[in-house]
PDB file of C-alpha atoms in Angstrom:
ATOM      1  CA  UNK A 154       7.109 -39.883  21.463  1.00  0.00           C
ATOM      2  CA  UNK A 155       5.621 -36.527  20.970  1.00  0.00           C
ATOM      3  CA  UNK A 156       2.496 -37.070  18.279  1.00  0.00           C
ATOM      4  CA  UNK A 157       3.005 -35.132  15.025  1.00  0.00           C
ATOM      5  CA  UNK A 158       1.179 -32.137  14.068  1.00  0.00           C
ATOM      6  CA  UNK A 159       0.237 -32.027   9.868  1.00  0.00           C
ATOM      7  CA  UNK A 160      -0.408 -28.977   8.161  1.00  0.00           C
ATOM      8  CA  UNK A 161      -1.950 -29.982   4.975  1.00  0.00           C
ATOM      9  CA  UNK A 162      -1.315 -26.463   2.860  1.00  0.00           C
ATOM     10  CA  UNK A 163      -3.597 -26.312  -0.136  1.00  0.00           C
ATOM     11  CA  UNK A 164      -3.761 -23.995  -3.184  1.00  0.00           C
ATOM     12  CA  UNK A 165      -6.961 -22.631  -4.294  1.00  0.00           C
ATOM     13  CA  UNK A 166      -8.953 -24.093  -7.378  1.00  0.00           C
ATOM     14  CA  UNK A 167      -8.844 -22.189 -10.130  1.00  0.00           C
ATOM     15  CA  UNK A 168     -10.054 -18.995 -10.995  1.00  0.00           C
ATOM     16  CA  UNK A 169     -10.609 -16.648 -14.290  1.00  0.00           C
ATOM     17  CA  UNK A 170      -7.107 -14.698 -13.308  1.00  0.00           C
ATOM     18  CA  UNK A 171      -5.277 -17.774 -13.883  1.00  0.00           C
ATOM     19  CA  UNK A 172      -7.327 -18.732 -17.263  1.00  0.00           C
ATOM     20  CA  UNK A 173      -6.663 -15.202 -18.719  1.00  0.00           C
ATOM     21  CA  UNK A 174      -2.458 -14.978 -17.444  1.00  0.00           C
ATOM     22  CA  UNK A 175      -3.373 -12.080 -14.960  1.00  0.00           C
ATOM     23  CA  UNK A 176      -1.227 -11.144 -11.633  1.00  0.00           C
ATOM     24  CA  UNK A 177      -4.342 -11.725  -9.282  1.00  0.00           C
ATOM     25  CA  UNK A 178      -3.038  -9.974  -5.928  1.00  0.00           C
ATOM     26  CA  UNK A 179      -5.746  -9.152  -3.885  1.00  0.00           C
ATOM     27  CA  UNK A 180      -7.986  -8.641  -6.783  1.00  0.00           C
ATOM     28  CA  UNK A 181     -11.112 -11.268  -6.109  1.00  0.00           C
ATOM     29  CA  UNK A 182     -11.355 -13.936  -8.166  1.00  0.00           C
ATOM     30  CA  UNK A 183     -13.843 -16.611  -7.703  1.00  0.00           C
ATOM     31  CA  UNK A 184     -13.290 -20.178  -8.822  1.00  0.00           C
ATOM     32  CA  UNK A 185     -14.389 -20.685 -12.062  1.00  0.00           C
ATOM     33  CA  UNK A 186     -15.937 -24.050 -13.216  1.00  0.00           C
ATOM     34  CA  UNK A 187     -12.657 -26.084 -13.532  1.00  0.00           C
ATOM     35  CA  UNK A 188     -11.888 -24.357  -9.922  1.00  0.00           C
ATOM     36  CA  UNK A 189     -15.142 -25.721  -8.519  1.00  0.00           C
ATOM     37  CA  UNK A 190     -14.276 -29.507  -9.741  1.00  0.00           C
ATOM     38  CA  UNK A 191     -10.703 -29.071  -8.312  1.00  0.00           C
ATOM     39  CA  UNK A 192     -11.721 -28.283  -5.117  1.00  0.00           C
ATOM     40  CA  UNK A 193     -13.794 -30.881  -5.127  1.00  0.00           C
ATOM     41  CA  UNK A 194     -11.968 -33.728  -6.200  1.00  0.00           C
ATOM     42  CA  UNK A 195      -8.965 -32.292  -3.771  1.00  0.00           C
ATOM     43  CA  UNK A 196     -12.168 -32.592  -1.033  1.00  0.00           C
ATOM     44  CA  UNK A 197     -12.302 -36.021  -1.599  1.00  0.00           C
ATOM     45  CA  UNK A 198      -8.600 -36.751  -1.940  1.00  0.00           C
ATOM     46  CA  UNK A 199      -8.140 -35.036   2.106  1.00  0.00           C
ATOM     47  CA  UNK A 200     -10.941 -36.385   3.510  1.00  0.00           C
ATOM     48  CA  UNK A 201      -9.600 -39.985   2.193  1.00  0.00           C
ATOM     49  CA  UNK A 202      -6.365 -39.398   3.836  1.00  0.00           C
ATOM     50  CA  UNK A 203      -6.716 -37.617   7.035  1.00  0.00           C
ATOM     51  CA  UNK A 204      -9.356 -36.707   9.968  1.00  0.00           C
ATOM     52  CA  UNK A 205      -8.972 -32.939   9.689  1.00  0.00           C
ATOM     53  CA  UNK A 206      -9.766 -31.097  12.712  1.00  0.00           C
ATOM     54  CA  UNK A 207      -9.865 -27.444  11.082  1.00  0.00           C
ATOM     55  CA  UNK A 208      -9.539 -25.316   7.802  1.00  0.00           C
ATOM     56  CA  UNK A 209      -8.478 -22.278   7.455  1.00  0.00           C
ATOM     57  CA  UNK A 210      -7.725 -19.974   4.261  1.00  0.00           C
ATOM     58  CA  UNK A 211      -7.144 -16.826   3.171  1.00  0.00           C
ATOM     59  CA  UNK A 212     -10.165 -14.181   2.844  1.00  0.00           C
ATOM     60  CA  UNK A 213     -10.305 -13.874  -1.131  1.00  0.00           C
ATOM     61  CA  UNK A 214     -13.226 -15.643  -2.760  1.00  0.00           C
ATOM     62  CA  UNK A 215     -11.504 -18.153  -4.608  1.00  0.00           C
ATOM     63  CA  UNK A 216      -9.442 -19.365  -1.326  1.00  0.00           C
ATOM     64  CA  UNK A 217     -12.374 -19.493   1.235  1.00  0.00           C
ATOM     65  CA  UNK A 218     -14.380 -21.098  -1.686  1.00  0.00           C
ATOM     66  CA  UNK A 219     -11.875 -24.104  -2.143  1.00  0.00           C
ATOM     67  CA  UNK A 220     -11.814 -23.801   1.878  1.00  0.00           C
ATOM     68  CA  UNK A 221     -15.504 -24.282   2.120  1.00  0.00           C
ATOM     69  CA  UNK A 222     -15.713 -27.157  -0.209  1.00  0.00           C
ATOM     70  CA  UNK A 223     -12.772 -28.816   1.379  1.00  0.00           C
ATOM     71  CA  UNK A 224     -14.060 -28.252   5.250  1.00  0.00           C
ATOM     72  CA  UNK A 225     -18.097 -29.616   4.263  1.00  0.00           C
ATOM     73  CA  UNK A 226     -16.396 -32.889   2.798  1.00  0.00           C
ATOM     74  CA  UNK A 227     -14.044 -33.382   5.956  1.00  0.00           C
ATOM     75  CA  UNK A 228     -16.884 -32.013   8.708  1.00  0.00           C
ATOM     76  CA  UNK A 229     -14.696 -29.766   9.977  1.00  0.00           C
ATOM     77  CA  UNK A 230     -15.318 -25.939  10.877  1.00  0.00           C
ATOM     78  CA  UNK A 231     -14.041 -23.062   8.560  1.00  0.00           C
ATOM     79  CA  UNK A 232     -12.222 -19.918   9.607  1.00  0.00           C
ATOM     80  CA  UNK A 233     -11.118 -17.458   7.132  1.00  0.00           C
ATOM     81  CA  UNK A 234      -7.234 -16.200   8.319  1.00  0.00           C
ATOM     82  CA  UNK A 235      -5.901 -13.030   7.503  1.00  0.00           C
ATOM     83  CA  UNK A 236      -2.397 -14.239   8.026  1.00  0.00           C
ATOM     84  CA  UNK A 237      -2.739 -16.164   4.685  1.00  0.00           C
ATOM     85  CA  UNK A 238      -4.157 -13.396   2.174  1.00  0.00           C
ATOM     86  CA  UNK A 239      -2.656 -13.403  -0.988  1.00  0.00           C
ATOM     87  CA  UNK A 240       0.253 -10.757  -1.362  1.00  0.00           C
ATOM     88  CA  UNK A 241      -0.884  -7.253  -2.364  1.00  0.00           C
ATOM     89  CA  UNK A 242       0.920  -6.472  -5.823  1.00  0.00           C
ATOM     90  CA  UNK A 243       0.043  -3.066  -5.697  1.00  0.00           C
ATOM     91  CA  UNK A 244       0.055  -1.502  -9.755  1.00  0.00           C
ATOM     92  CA  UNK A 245       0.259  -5.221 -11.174  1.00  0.00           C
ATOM     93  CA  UNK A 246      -3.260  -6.182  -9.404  1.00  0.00           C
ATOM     94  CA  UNK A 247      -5.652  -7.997 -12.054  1.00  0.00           C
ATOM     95  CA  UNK A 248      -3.178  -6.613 -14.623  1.00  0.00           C
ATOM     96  CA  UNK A 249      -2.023  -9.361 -17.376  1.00  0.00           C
ATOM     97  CA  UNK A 250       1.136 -10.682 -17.247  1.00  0.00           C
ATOM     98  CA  UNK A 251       2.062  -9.963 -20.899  1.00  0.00           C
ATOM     99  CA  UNK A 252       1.215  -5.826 -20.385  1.00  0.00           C
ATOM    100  CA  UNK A 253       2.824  -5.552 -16.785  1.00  0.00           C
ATOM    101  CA  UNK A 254       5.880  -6.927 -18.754  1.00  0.00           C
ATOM    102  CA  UNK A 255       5.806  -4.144 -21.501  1.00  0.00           C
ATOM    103  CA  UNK A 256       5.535  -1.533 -18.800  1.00  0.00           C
ATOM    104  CA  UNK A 257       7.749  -2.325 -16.203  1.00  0.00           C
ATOM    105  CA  UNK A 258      10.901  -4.437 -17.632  1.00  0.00           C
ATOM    106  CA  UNK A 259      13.407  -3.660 -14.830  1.00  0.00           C
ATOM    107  CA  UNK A 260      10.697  -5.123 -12.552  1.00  0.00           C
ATOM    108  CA  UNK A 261       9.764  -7.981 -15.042  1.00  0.00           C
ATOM    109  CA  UNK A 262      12.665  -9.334 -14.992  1.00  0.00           C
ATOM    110  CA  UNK A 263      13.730  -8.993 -11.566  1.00  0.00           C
ATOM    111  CA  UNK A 264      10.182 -10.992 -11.067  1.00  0.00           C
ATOM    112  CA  UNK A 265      11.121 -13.955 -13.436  1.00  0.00           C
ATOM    113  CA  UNK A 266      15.150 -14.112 -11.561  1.00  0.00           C
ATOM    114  CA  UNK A 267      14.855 -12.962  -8.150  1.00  0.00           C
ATOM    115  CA  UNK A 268      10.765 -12.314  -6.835  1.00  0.00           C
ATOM    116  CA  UNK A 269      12.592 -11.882  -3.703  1.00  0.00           C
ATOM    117  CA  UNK A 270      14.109  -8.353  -4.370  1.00  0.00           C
ATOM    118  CA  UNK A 271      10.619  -7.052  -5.869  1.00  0.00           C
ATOM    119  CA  UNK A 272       9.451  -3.757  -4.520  1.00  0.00           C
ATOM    120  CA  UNK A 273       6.288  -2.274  -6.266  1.00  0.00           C
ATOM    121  CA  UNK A 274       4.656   1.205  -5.027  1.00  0.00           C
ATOM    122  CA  UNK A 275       1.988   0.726  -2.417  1.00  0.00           C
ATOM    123  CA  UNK A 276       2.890  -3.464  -2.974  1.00  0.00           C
ATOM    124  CA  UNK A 277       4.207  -6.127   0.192  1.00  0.00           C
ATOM    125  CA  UNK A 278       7.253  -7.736  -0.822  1.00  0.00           C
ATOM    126  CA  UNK A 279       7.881 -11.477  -0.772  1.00  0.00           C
ATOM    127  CA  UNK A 280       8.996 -11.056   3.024  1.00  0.00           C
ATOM    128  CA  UNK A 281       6.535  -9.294   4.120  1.00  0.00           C
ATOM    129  CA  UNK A 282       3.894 -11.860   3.219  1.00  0.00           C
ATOM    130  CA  UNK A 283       6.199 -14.431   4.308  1.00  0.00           C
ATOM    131  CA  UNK A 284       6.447 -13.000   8.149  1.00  0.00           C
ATOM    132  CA  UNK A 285       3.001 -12.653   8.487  1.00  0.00           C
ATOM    133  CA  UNK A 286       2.079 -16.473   6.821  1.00  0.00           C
ATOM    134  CA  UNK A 287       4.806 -18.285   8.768  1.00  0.00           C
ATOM    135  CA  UNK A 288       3.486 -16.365  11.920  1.00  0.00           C
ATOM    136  CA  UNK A 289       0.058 -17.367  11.367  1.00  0.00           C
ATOM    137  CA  UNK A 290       1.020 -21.088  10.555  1.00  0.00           C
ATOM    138  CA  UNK A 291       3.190 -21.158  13.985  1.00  0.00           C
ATOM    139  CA  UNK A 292      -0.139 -20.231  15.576  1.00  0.00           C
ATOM    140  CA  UNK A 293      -1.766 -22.759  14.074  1.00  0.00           C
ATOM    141  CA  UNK A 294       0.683 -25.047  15.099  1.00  0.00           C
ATOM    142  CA  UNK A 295       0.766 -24.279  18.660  1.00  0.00           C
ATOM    143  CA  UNK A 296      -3.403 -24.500  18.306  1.00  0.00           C
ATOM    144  CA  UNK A 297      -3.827 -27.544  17.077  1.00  0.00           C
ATOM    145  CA  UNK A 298      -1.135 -29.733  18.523  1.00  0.00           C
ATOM    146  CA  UNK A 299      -1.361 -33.480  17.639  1.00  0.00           C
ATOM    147  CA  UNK A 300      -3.749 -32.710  14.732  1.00  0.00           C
ATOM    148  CA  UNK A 301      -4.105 -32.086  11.234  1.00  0.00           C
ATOM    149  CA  UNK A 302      -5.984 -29.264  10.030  1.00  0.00           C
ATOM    150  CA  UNK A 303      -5.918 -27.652   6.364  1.00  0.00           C
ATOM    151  CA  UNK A 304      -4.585 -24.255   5.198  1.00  0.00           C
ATOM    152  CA  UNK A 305      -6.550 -22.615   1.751  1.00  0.00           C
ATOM    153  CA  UNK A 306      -4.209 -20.044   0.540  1.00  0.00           C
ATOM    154  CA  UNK A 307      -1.765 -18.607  -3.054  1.00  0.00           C
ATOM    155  CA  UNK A 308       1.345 -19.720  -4.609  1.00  0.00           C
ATOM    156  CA  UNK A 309       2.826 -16.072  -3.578  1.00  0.00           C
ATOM    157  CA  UNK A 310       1.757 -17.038  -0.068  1.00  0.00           C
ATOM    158  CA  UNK A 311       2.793 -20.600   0.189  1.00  0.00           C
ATOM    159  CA  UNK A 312       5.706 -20.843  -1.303  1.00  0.00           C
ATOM    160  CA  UNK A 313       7.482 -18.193   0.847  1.00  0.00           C
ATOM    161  CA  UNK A 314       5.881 -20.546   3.824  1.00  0.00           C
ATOM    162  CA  UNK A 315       7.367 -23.503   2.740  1.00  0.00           C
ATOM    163  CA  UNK A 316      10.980 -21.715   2.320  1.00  0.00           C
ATOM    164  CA  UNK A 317      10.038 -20.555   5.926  1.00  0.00           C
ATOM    165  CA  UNK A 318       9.531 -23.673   7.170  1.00  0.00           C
ATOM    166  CA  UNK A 319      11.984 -25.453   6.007  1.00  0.00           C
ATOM    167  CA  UNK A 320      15.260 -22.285   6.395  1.00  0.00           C
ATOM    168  CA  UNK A 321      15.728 -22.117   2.586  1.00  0.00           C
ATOM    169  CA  UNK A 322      17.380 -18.529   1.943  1.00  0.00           C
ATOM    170  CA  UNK A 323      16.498 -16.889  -1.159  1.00  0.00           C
ATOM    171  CA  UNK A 324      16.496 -17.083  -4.132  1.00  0.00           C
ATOM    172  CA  UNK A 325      13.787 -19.370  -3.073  1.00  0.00           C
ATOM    173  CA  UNK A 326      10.377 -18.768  -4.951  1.00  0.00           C
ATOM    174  CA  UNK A 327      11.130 -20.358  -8.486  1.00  0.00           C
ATOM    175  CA  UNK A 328      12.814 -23.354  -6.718  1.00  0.00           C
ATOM    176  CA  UNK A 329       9.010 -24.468  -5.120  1.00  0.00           C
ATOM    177  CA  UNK A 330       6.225 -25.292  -7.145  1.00  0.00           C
ATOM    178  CA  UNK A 331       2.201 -25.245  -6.705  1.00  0.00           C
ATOM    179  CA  UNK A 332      -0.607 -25.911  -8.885  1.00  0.00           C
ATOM    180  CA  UNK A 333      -4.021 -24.657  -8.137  1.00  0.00           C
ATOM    181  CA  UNK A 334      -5.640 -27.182  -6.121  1.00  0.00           C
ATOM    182  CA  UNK A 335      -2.448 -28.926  -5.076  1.00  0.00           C
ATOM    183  CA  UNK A 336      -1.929 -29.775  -1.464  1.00  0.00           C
ATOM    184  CA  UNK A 337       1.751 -30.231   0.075  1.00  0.00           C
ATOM    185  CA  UNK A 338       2.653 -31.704   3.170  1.00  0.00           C
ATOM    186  CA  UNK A 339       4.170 -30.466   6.188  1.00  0.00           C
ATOM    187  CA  UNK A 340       4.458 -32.686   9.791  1.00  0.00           C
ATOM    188  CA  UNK A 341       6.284 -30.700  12.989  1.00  0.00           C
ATOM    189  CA  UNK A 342       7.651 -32.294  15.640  1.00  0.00           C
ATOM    190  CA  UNK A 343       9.097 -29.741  18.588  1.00  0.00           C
ATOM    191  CA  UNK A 344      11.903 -31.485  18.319  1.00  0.00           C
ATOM    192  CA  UNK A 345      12.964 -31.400  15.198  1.00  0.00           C
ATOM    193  CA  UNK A 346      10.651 -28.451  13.542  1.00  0.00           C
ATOM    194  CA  UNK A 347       8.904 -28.763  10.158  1.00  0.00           C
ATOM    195  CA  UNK A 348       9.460 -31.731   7.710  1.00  0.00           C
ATOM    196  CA  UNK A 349       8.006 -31.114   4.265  1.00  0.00           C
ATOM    197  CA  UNK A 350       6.444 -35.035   3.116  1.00  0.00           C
ATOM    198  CA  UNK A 351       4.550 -34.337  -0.084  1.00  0.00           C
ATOM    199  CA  UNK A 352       5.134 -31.211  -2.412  1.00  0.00           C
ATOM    200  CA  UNK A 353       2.260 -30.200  -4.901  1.00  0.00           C
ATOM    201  CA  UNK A 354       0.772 -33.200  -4.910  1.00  0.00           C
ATOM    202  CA  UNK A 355      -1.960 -33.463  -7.872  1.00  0.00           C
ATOM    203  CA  UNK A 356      -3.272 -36.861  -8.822  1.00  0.00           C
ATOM    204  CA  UNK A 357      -6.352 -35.986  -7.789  1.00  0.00           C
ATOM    205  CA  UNK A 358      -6.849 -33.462 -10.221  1.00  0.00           C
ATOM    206  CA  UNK A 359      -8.066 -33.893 -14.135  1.00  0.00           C
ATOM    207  CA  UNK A 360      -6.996 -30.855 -15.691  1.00  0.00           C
ATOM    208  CA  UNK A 361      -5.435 -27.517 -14.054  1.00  0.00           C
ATOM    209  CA  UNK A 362      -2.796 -25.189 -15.837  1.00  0.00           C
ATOM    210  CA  UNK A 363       0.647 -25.102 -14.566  1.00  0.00           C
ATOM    211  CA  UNK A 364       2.300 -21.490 -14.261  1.00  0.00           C
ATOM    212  CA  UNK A 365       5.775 -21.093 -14.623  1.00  0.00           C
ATOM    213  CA  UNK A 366       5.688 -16.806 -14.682  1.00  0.00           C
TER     214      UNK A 366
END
């Protein structure tokens, strides 16, 4: 029997965009001091659980930091991944939530029903990011066959991965859930493909906000 690959696929601690209800983007947040305790507790949690051979994340402060954190407790090598940077939101960048919804209600709304359809000026949609994540996770995949290694990245990153993964069609985004410093599950078999075991999984974790917008 072929041996199963695990992609453990973490959100990053948090960070002052989430505290103050800002679209983050590419903007660079780094964890704050709630972010810093996630990470580590969520260290401790995958180190527990699994030999990891690898992390990866994202190249935004408050993913490489988690990453960092995560790859000294499991002694296991770091490599920031462009693949998994978090979606560029163009105008709505480090904007909060409350204002962008003032000034753009069309595009509000069409974020709270259907993300999918999004288009901003100078922005990636949800498909773009999700073609270049899902790419970079297949490469992964093929990399570390038999192993389980540890991808740092965003909910606007990871959730389109999962849906990915998995063949959901859109509307997908609102029907997947992450916290910060969550880690879900996936195990691939060539066989059969990707089977998602755990989903924003967060006993490890003492306090962390949940966003629903």
């Amino acid at each position: 029997m072929e041996a199963m690959t695990t992609a453990i696929i973490v959100r990053h601690g948090e960070c002052p965009g989430n505290r103050e209800g800002l679209f983050r983007g590419r903007k660079d947040f780094p964890l704050n001091e709630n972010g810093v305790k996630q990470a580590q507790a969520l260290a401790t949690a995958i180190s527990k659980r699994w030999g990891i051979s690898t992390v990866y994340s994202g190249p935004l402060s408050r993913a490489t930091e988690t990453a960092r954190i995560v790859a000294e407790r499991c002694n296991a090598p770091f490599y920031p991944d462009e693949s998994f940077n978090n979606i560029n939101l163009g105008p709505w960048e480090g904007r909060p939530k409350v204002e962008v919804e003032k000034e753009f209600p069309k595009e509000w709304q069409t974020w709270l029903l259907s993300p999918e359809d999004l288009r901003l000026p100078g922005a990636e949609s949800l498909g773009d990011v999700q073609r270049r994540a899902f790419e970079g996770l297949e490469a992964l995949i093929r990399r570390h066959r038999g192993e389980s290694f540890v991808v740092v990245s965003h909910r606007a990153v990871i959730k389109p991965m999962i849906a990915a993964c998995l063949k959901i069609s859109p509307p997908y985004f609102w029907r997947v859930h992450v916290d910060t410093a969550s880690y879900s599950t996936l195990v691939y078999e060539e066989a059969r493909g990707y089977c998602l075991t755990q989903l924003n999984e967060t006993n490890h974790l003492e306090s962390f906000i949940q966003e629903w917008v």
